[in-house]
């Protein structure tokens, strides 16, 4: 087979015209770099969203009070105060596959400690809350079930509180005053950073919900109930069982609650990220296509410009097929090399973008393989017509060409 | 006597230009023996180019028989003719037709890359260097065409034509782009090759160039009108020696007053 010889010929031809080769490949380089960079940004966004959603907790099913479907004047989502501790205990008792469950009541309070003050969110929760939120203490411990039962004046605080109120001292065992009631600090939570909505999750104080409901704001209802499911698979069932149970407990009244599971949120968020990736990717794909047309364009010009060369080759014994294969190999080498250069450029570009903007980027192996594959394909498709045109030249005419 | 390299039997070539028929070659019969050195002369439009293209298997005759090395090649299809050109014929053109930005060595290797049987890299290099040595350019194998004079470029082209050891060397106005002294040098190369037994056919319109050959064919209106051996054949080496002594004399006379 003469493939080896033809490959040598094609590579020599490319080497002879370095500038033209580089310009031809440029379209593909930019196209592939665009695909790689945009997909990397899209993937990075998706991974970031996923990790932020994971930081909300493990397999969480959340029950909100109020409902979209309440008749008459509608107070809006979460405006009603209809969820009770009894509801929570009923769910704990009757719904299977629950690992942990906690209510959440919260309000903002000015808190004092160490001669400093700070306004923060004070939450009443159960000790299981940390498990639900996939959270843990950094130092000290979470308050206990005993504290819960006795409505003890104890708390755990977030990292931001430590920074604001205890800049130079160990907060463990110290007293913090909430509504002028002294609370003993049992533990400091590990830092969780900002959440999906841009809130500082460390700017919080947790107290037993009993203490919160009896001593701080004297409520009988809770803001939300959070359930940790045994696995993602059982989440829809827990959601359904909880809905059924609460509906039954309301004995035919309009349902005044909404049950959501984390998967729904995750799906919405990742769907958004996926649409963004798709959008950016298709724009980059168009530029890859345009790059392919660029290759065809320059290859066509090159066939005309090299008519005499083709004539010489035909005269000294090249078959039509040799010429066709030579031009195809040239187009393919250009597009594959362009593809590889594009991958490097795109990777560099996304790293640079990441360090400048702080966006998460993720260069995926799939995107790399697919875009190099596509550029090779583009080379064959757009190289074919010029190659065919070159192979069909008449040697006598071609040699006479000036 | 052995079989002639070329036997043409009543070769005709008709081009159709719309409704107009152009008879470029109108029945040429010709034998070329091994070791001949033929000049084909004729005005433009005489049919000499068509005759050359036919001899070079670049074109098929409309009718007639062409036996190359005893094999009829008149009706072969495109790729078979390509192999024939590669193996049995060597081409030298007026415009040299070397690949630009390609070293002399790679230019000479080119026909071997298109050979029907694969030639190894070392073999290619060895044969290309040998061909360059024959034309006296062995030391300049790594030069690009742009770094070589016209005469040197034409010698590289001759080396390229020789590298597959053809049965017939075809040259189309090989001195057309060269000055007279370089033309004599190139003709000297052809004469040396011919002495070594290589059969050469060249087209030229210069009578003094034709007089370095052994036999002259004159073509007119698609027919061979004269076919005769060269009288007073010129020998390139003698002509060059004359030129050199003339040059030396010229130098003496021009430099004498300054001294």
mmCIF file with all atom_site columns, N, CA, C and O in Angstrom, chain A residues 28 291-293 295-296 299 324-336 372-388:
data_model
loop_
_atom_site.group_PDB
_atom_site.id
_atom_site.type_symbol
_atom_site.label_atom_id
_atom_site.label_alt_id
_atom_site.label_comp_id
_atom_site.label_asym_id
_atom_site.label_entity_id
_atom_site.label_seq_id
_atom_site.pdbx_PDB_ins_code
_atom_site.Cartn_x
_atom_site.Cartn_y
_atom_site.Cartn_z
_atom_site.occupancy
_atom_site.B_iso_or_equiv
_atom_site.pdbx_formal_charge
_atom_site.auth_seq_id
_atom_site.auth_comp_id
_atom_site.auth_asym_id
_atom_site.auth_atom_id
_atom_site.pdbx_PDB_model_num
ATOM 1   N N  . UNK A 1 28  ? -10.152 25.764 12.962 1.00 0.00 ? 28  UNK A N  1
ATOM 2   C CA . UNK A 1 28  ? -10.448 24.606 13.806 1.00 0.00 ? 28  UNK A CA 1
ATOM 3   C C  . UNK A 1 28  ? -9.945  24.855 15.224 1.00 0.00 ? 28  UNK A C  1
ATOM 4   O O  . UNK A 1 28  ? -10.615 24.533 16.206 1.00 0.00 ? 28  UNK A O  1
ATOM 5   N N  . UNK A 1 291 ? -15.110 26.793 11.004 1.00 0.00 ? 291 UNK A N  1
ATOM 6   C CA . UNK A 1 291 ? -13.701 26.416 10.859 1.00 0.00 ? 291 UNK A CA 1
ATOM 7   C C  . UNK A 1 291 ? -13.520 25.385 9.758  1.00 0.00 ? 291 UNK A C  1
ATOM 8   O O  . UNK A 1 291 ? -12.582 25.455 8.974  1.00 0.00 ? 291 UNK A O  1
ATOM 9   N N  . UNK A 1 292 ? -14.451 24.426 9.700  1.00 0.00 ? 292 UNK A N  1
ATOM 10  C CA . UNK A 1 292 ? -14.398 23.400 8.659  1.00 0.00 ? 292 UNK A CA 1
ATOM 11  C C  . UNK A 1 292 ? -14.540 24.003 7.277  1.00 0.00 ? 292 UNK A C  1
ATOM 12  O O  . UNK A 1 292 ? -13.826 23.644 6.337  1.00 0.00 ? 292 UNK A O  1
ATOM 13  N N  . UNK A 1 293 ? -15.464 24.965 7.153  1.00 0.00 ? 293 UNK A N  1
ATOM 14  C CA . UNK A 1 293 ? -15.645 25.635 5.868  1.00 0.00 ? 293 UNK A CA 1
ATOM 15  C C  . UNK A 1 293 ? -14.385 26.411 5.514  1.00 0.00 ? 293 UNK A C  1
ATOM 16  O O  . UNK A 1 293 ? -13.964 26.441 4.358  1.00 0.00 ? 293 UNK A O  1
ATOM 17  N N  . UNK A 1 295 ? -11.390 25.499 6.281  1.00 0.00 ? 295 UNK A N  1
ATOM 18  C CA . UNK A 1 295 ? -10.446 24.501 5.759  1.00 0.00 ? 295 UNK A CA 1
ATOM 19  C C  . UNK A 1 295 ? -10.744 24.218 4.293  1.00 0.00 ? 295 UNK A C  1
ATOM 20  O O  . UNK A 1 295 ? -9.856  24.227 3.441  1.00 0.00 ? 295 UNK A O  1
ATOM 21  N N  . UNK A 1 296 ? -12.040 24.031 3.972  1.00 0.00 ? 296 UNK A N  1
ATOM 22  C CA . UNK A 1 296 ? -12.406 23.721 2.601  1.00 0.00 ? 296 UNK A CA 1
ATOM 23  C C  . UNK A 1 296 ? -12.001 24.869 1.682  1.00 0.00 ? 296 UNK A C  1
ATOM 24  O O  . UNK A 1 296 ? -11.437 24.652 0.606  1.00 0.00 ? 296 UNK A O  1
ATOM 25  N N  . UNK A 1 299 ? -8.290  24.934 1.252  1.00 0.00 ? 299 UNK A N  1
ATOM 26  C CA . UNK A 1 299 ? -7.868  23.766 0.474  1.00 0.00 ? 299 UNK A CA 1
ATOM 27  C C  . UNK A 1 299 ? -8.201  23.979 -1.004 1.00 0.00 ? 299 UNK A C  1
ATOM 28  O O  . UNK A 1 299 ? -7.422  23.597 -1.877 1.00 0.00 ? 299 UNK A O  1
ATOM 29  N N  . UNK A 1 324 ? -5.719  12.322 -4.350 1.00 0.00 ? 324 UNK A N  1
ATOM 30  C CA . UNK A 1 324 ? -6.910  12.494 -3.504 1.00 0.00 ? 324 UNK A CA 1
ATOM 31  C C  . UNK A 1 324 ? -6.544  12.212 -2.045 1.00 0.00 ? 324 UNK A C  1
ATOM 32  O O  . UNK A 1 324 ? -6.853  13.003 -1.149 1.00 0.00 ? 324 UNK A O  1
ATOM 33  N N  . UNK A 1 325 ? -5.848  11.091 -1.844 1.00 0.00 ? 325 UNK A N  1
ATOM 34  C CA . UNK A 1 325 ? -5.488  10.719 -0.466 1.00 0.00 ? 325 UNK A CA 1
ATOM 35  C C  . UNK A 1 325 ? -4.545  11.759 0.139  1.00 0.00 ? 325 UNK A C  1
ATOM 36  O O  . UNK A 1 325 ? -4.680  12.124 1.304  1.00 0.00 ? 325 UNK A O  1
ATOM 37  N N  . UNK A 1 326 ? -3.623  12.267 -0.703 1.00 0.00 ? 326 UNK A N  1
ATOM 38  C CA . UNK A 1 326 ? -2.687  13.278 -0.190 1.00 0.00 ? 326 UNK A CA 1
ATOM 39  C C  . UNK A 1 326 ? -3.450  14.493 0.341  1.00 0.00 ? 326 UNK A C  1
ATOM 40  O O  . UNK A 1 326 ? -3.202  14.960 1.459  1.00 0.00 ? 326 UNK A O  1
ATOM 41  N N  . UNK A 1 327 ? -4.403  14.995 -0.455 1.00 0.00 ? 327 UNK A N  1
ATOM 42  C CA . UNK A 1 327 ? -5.127  16.185 -0.018 1.00 0.00 ? 327 UNK A CA 1
ATOM 43  C C  . UNK A 1 327 ? -6.025  15.884 1.180  1.00 0.00 ? 327 UNK A C  1
ATOM 44  O O  . UNK A 1 327 ? -6.184  16.712 2.073  1.00 0.00 ? 327 UNK A O  1
ATOM 45  N N  . UNK A 1 328 ? -6.588  14.680 1.205  1.00 0.00 ? 328 UNK A N  1
ATOM 46  C CA . UNK A 1 328 ? -7.404  14.297 2.367  1.00 0.00 ? 328 UNK A CA 1
ATOM 47  C C  . UNK A 1 328 ? -6.544  14.234 3.621  1.00 0.00 ? 328 UNK A C  1
ATOM 48  O O  . UNK A 1 328 ? -6.938  14.708 4.683  1.00 0.00 ? 328 UNK A O  1
ATOM 49  N N  . UNK A 1 329 ? -5.365  13.621 3.483  1.00 0.00 ? 329 UNK A N  1
ATOM 50  C CA . UNK A 1 329 ? -4.477  13.524 4.652  1.00 0.00 ? 329 UNK A CA 1
ATOM 51  C C  . UNK A 1 329 ? -4.076  14.922 5.111  1.00 0.00 ? 329 UNK A C  1
ATOM 52  O O  . UNK A 1 329 ? -4.091  15.230 6.306  1.00 0.00 ? 329 UNK A O  1
ATOM 53  N N  . UNK A 1 330 ? -3.764  15.794 4.128  1.00 0.00 ? 330 UNK A N  1
ATOM 54  C CA . UNK A 1 330 ? -3.405  17.158 4.507  1.00 0.00 ? 330 UNK A CA 1
ATOM 55  C C  . UNK A 1 330 ? -4.521  17.811 5.309  1.00 0.00 ? 330 UNK A C  1
ATOM 56  O O  . UNK A 1 330 ? -4.291  18.396 6.370  1.00 0.00 ? 330 UNK A O  1
ATOM 57  N N  . UNK A 1 331 ? -5.761  17.678 4.801  1.00 0.00 ? 331 UNK A N  1
ATOM 58  C CA . UNK A 1 331 ? -6.895  18.301 5.493  1.00 0.00 ? 331 UNK A CA 1
ATOM 59  C C  . UNK A 1 331 ? -7.076  17.700 6.878  1.00 0.00 ? 331 UNK A C  1
ATOM 60  O O  . UNK A 1 331 ? -7.339  18.399 7.861  1.00 0.00 ? 331 UNK A O  1
ATOM 61  N N  . UNK A 1 332 ? -6.896  16.362 6.942  1.00 0.00 ? 332 UNK A N  1
ATOM 62  C CA . UNK A 1 332 ? -7.122  15.702 8.230  1.00 0.00 ? 332 UNK A CA 1
ATOM 63  C C  . UNK A 1 332 ? -6.037  16.046 9.239  1.00 0.00 ? 332 UNK A C  1
ATOM 64  O O  . UNK A 1 332 ? -6.330  16.294 10.403 1.00 0.00 ? 332 UNK A O  1
ATOM 65  N N  . UNK A 1 333 ? -4.792  16.044 8.779  1.00 0.00 ? 333 UNK A N  1
ATOM 66  C CA . UNK A 1 333 ? -3.688  16.383 9.684  1.00 0.00 ? 333 UNK A CA 1
ATOM 67  C C  . UNK A 1 333 ? -3.899  17.792 10.231 1.00 0.00 ? 333 UNK A C  1
ATOM 68  O O  . UNK A 1 333 ? -3.785  18.035 11.431 1.00 0.00 ? 333 UNK A O  1
ATOM 69  N N  . UNK A 1 334 ? -4.270  18.706 9.313  1.00 0.00 ? 334 UNK A N  1
ATOM 70  C CA . UNK A 1 334 ? -4.502  20.084 9.753  1.00 0.00 ? 334 UNK A CA 1
ATOM 71  C C  . UNK A 1 334 ? -5.613  20.140 10.787 1.00 0.00 ? 334 UNK A C  1
ATOM 72  O O  . UNK A 1 334 ? -5.488  20.790 11.825 1.00 0.00 ? 334 UNK A O  1
ATOM 73  N N  . UNK A 1 335 ? -6.713  19.436 10.511 1.00 0.00 ? 335 UNK A N  1
ATOM 74  C CA . UNK A 1 335 ? -7.841  19.582 11.426 1.00 0.00 ? 335 UNK A CA 1
ATOM 75  C C  . UNK A 1 335 ? -7.585  18.857 12.744 1.00 0.00 ? 335 UNK A C  1
ATOM 76  O O  . UNK A 1 335 ? -7.989  19.341 13.797 1.00 0.00 ? 335 UNK A O  1
ATOM 77  N N  . UNK A 1 336 ? -6.871  17.715 12.682 1.00 0.00 ? 336 UNK A N  1
ATOM 78  C CA . UNK A 1 336 ? -6.600  17.014 13.949 1.00 0.00 ? 336 UNK A CA 1
ATOM 79  C C  . UNK A 1 336 ? -5.568  17.795 14.777 1.00 0.00 ? 336 UNK A C  1
ATOM 80  O O  . UNK A 1 336 ? -5.752  18.000 15.986 1.00 0.00 ? 336 UNK A O  1
ATOM 81  N N  . UNK A 1 372 ? -12.047 16.542 19.289 1.00 0.00 ? 372 UNK A N  1
ATOM 82  C CA . UNK A 1 372 ? -10.965 16.094 18.407 1.00 0.00 ? 372 UNK A CA 1
ATOM 83  C C  . UNK A 1 372 ? -11.540 15.172 17.327 1.00 0.00 ? 372 UNK A C  1
ATOM 84  O O  . UNK A 1 372 ? -11.187 15.275 16.141 1.00 0.00 ? 372 UNK A O  1
ATOM 85  N N  . UNK A 1 373 ? -12.472 14.300 17.735 1.00 0.00 ? 373 UNK A N  1
ATOM 86  C CA . UNK A 1 373 ? -13.128 13.421 16.760 1.00 0.00 ? 373 UNK A CA 1
ATOM 87  C C  . UNK A 1 373 ? -13.863 14.213 15.706 1.00 0.00 ? 373 UNK A C  1
ATOM 88  O O  . UNK A 1 373 ? -13.737 13.950 14.509 1.00 0.00 ? 373 UNK A O  1
ATOM 89  N N  . UNK A 1 374 ? -14.618 15.221 16.165 1.00 0.00 ? 374 UNK A N  1
ATOM 90  C CA . UNK A 1 374 ? -15.387 16.021 15.221 1.00 0.00 ? 374 UNK A CA 1
ATOM 91  C C  . UNK A 1 374 ? -14.461 16.779 14.278 1.00 0.00 ? 374 UNK A C  1
ATOM 92  O O  . UNK A 1 374 ? -14.730 16.876 13.083 1.00 0.00 ? 374 UNK A O  1
ATOM 93  N N  . UNK A 1 375 ? -13.328 17.265 14.806 1.00 0.00 ? 375 UNK A N  1
ATOM 94  C CA . UNK A 1 375 ? -12.459 18.030 13.904 1.00 0.00 ? 375 UNK A CA 1
ATOM 95  C C  . UNK A 1 375 ? -11.831 17.113 12.854 1.00 0.00 ? 375 UNK A C  1
ATOM 96  O O  . UNK A 1 375 ? -11.655 17.535 11.704 1.00 0.00 ? 375 UNK A O  1
ATOM 97  N N  . UNK A 1 376 ? -11.522 15.865 13.227 1.00 0.00 ? 376 UNK A N  1
ATOM 98  C CA . UNK A 1 376 ? -11.023 14.923 12.212 1.00 0.00 ? 376 UNK A CA 1
ATOM 99  C C  . UNK A 1 376 ? -12.099 14.693 11.150 1.00 0.00 ? 376 UNK A C  1
ATOM 100 O O  . UNK A 1 376 ? -11.832 14.686 9.947  1.00 0.00 ? 376 UNK A O  1
ATOM 101 N N  . UNK A 1 377 ? -13.333 14.547 11.604 1.00 0.00 ? 377 UNK A N  1
ATOM 102 C CA . UNK A 1 377 ? -14.466 14.331 10.712 1.00 0.00 ? 377 UNK A CA 1
ATOM 103 C C  . UNK A 1 377 ? -14.645 15.532 9.782  1.00 0.00 ? 377 UNK A C  1
ATOM 104 O O  . UNK A 1 377 ? -14.821 15.378 8.565  1.00 0.00 ? 377 UNK A O  1
ATOM 105 N N  . UNK A 1 378 ? -14.556 16.722 10.383 1.00 0.00 ? 378 UNK A N  1
ATOM 106 C CA . UNK A 1 378 ? -14.675 17.960 9.606  1.00 0.00 ? 378 UNK A CA 1
ATOM 107 C C  . UNK A 1 378 ? -13.592 17.987 8.525  1.00 0.00 ? 378 UNK A C  1
ATOM 108 O O  . UNK A 1 378 ? -13.850 18.351 7.376  1.00 0.00 ? 378 UNK A O  1
ATOM 109 N N  . UNK A 1 379 ? -12.373 17.558 8.898  1.00 0.00 ? 379 UNK A N  1
ATOM 110 C CA . UNK A 1 379 ? -11.280 17.518 7.934  1.00 0.00 ? 379 UNK A CA 1
ATOM 111 C C  . UNK A 1 379 ? -11.607 16.642 6.741  1.00 0.00 ? 379 UNK A C  1
ATOM 112 O O  . UNK A 1 379 ? -11.398 17.033 5.593  1.00 0.00 ? 379 UNK A O  1
ATOM 113 N N  . UNK A 1 380 ? -12.166 15.449 7.008  1.00 0.00 ? 380 UNK A N  1
ATOM 114 C CA . UNK A 1 380 ? -12.494 14.529 5.919  1.00 0.00 ? 380 UNK A CA 1
ATOM 115 C C  . UNK A 1 380 ? -13.609 15.115 5.055  1.00 0.00 ? 380 UNK A C  1
ATOM 116 O O  . UNK A 1 380 ? -13.517 15.160 3.832  1.00 0.00 ? 380 UNK A O  1
ATOM 117 N N  . UNK A 1 381 ? -14.667 15.588 5.718  1.00 0.00 ? 381 UNK A N  1
ATOM 118 C CA . UNK A 1 381 ? -15.837 16.071 4.980  1.00 0.00 ? 381 UNK A CA 1
ATOM 119 C C  . UNK A 1 381 ? -15.470 17.271 4.113  1.00 0.00 ? 381 UNK A C  1
ATOM 120 O O  . UNK A 1 381 ? -15.743 17.299 2.913  1.00 0.00 ? 381 UNK A O  1
ATOM 121 N N  . UNK A 1 382 ? -14.803 18.249 4.735  1.00 0.00 ? 382 UNK A N  1
ATOM 122 C CA . UNK A 1 382 ? -14.524 19.472 3.999  1.00 0.00 ? 382 UNK A CA 1
ATOM 123 C C  . UNK A 1 382 ? -13.265 19.349 3.136  1.00 0.00 ? 382 UNK A C  1
ATOM 124 O O  . UNK A 1 382 ? -13.016 20.174 2.281  1.00 0.00 ? 382 UNK A O  1
ATOM 125 N N  . UNK A 1 383 ? -12.461 18.322 3.381  1.00 0.00 ? 383 UNK A N  1
ATOM 126 C CA . UNK A 1 383 ? -11.290 18.097 2.543  1.00 0.00 ? 383 UNK A CA 1
ATOM 127 C C  . UNK A 1 383 ? -11.641 17.298 1.296  1.00 0.00 ? 383 UNK A C  1
ATOM 128 O O  . UNK A 1 383 ? -10.884 17.275 0.343  1.00 0.00 ? 383 UNK A O  1
ATOM 129 N N  . UNK A 1 384 ? -12.796 16.639 1.315  1.00 0.00 ? 384 UNK A N  1
ATOM 130 C CA . UNK A 1 384 ? -13.093 15.700 0.237  1.00 0.00 ? 384 UNK A CA 1
ATOM 131 C C  . UNK A 1 384 ? -13.251 16.378 -1.109 1.00 0.00 ? 384 UNK A C  1
ATOM 132 O O  . UNK A 1 384 ? -12.663 15.946 -2.096 1.00 0.00 ? 384 UNK A O  1
ATOM 133 N N  . UNK A 1 385 ? -14.037 17.455 -1.140 1.00 0.00 ? 385 UNK A N  1
ATOM 134 C CA . UNK A 1 385 ? -14.303 18.092 -2.426 1.00 0.00 ? 385 UNK A CA 1
ATOM 135 C C  . UNK A 1 385 ? -13.021 18.645 -3.065 1.00 0.00 ? 385 UNK A C  1
ATOM 136 O O  . UNK A 1 385 ? -12.745 18.352 -4.228 1.00 0.00 ? 385 UNK A O  1
ATOM 137 N N  . UNK A 1 386 ? -12.208 19.411 -2.286 1.00 0.00 ? 386 UNK A N  1
ATOM 138 C CA . UNK A 1 386 ? -10.952 19.883 -2.883 1.00 0.00 ? 386 UNK A CA 1
ATOM 139 C C  . UNK A 1 386 ? -10.063 18.732 -3.343 1.00 0.00 ? 386 UNK A C  1
ATOM 140 O O  . UNK A 1 386 ? -9.453  18.803 -4.420 1.00 0.00 ? 386 UNK A O  1
ATOM 141 N N  . UNK A 1 387 ? -10.008 17.663 -2.570 1.00 0.00 ? 387 UNK A N  1
ATOM 142 C CA . UNK A 1 387 ? -9.157  16.522 -2.908 1.00 0.00 ? 387 UNK A CA 1
ATOM 143 C C  . UNK A 1 387 ? -9.635  15.885 -4.214 1.00 0.00 ? 387 UNK A C  1
ATOM 144 O O  . UNK A 1 387 ? -8.841  15.536 -5.092 1.00 0.00 ? 387 UNK A O  1
ATOM 145 N N  . UNK A 1 388 ? -10.964 15.775 -4.348 1.00 0.00 ? 388 UNK A N  1
ATOM 146 C CA . UNK A 1 388 ? -11.542 15.191 -5.539 1.00 0.00 ? 388 UNK A CA 1
ATOM 147 C C  . UNK A 1 388 ? -11.210 16.047 -6.757 1.00 0.00 ? 388 UNK A C  1
ATOM 148 O O  . UNK A 1 388 ? -10.852 15.546 -7.821 1.00 0.00 ? 388 UNK A O  1
#
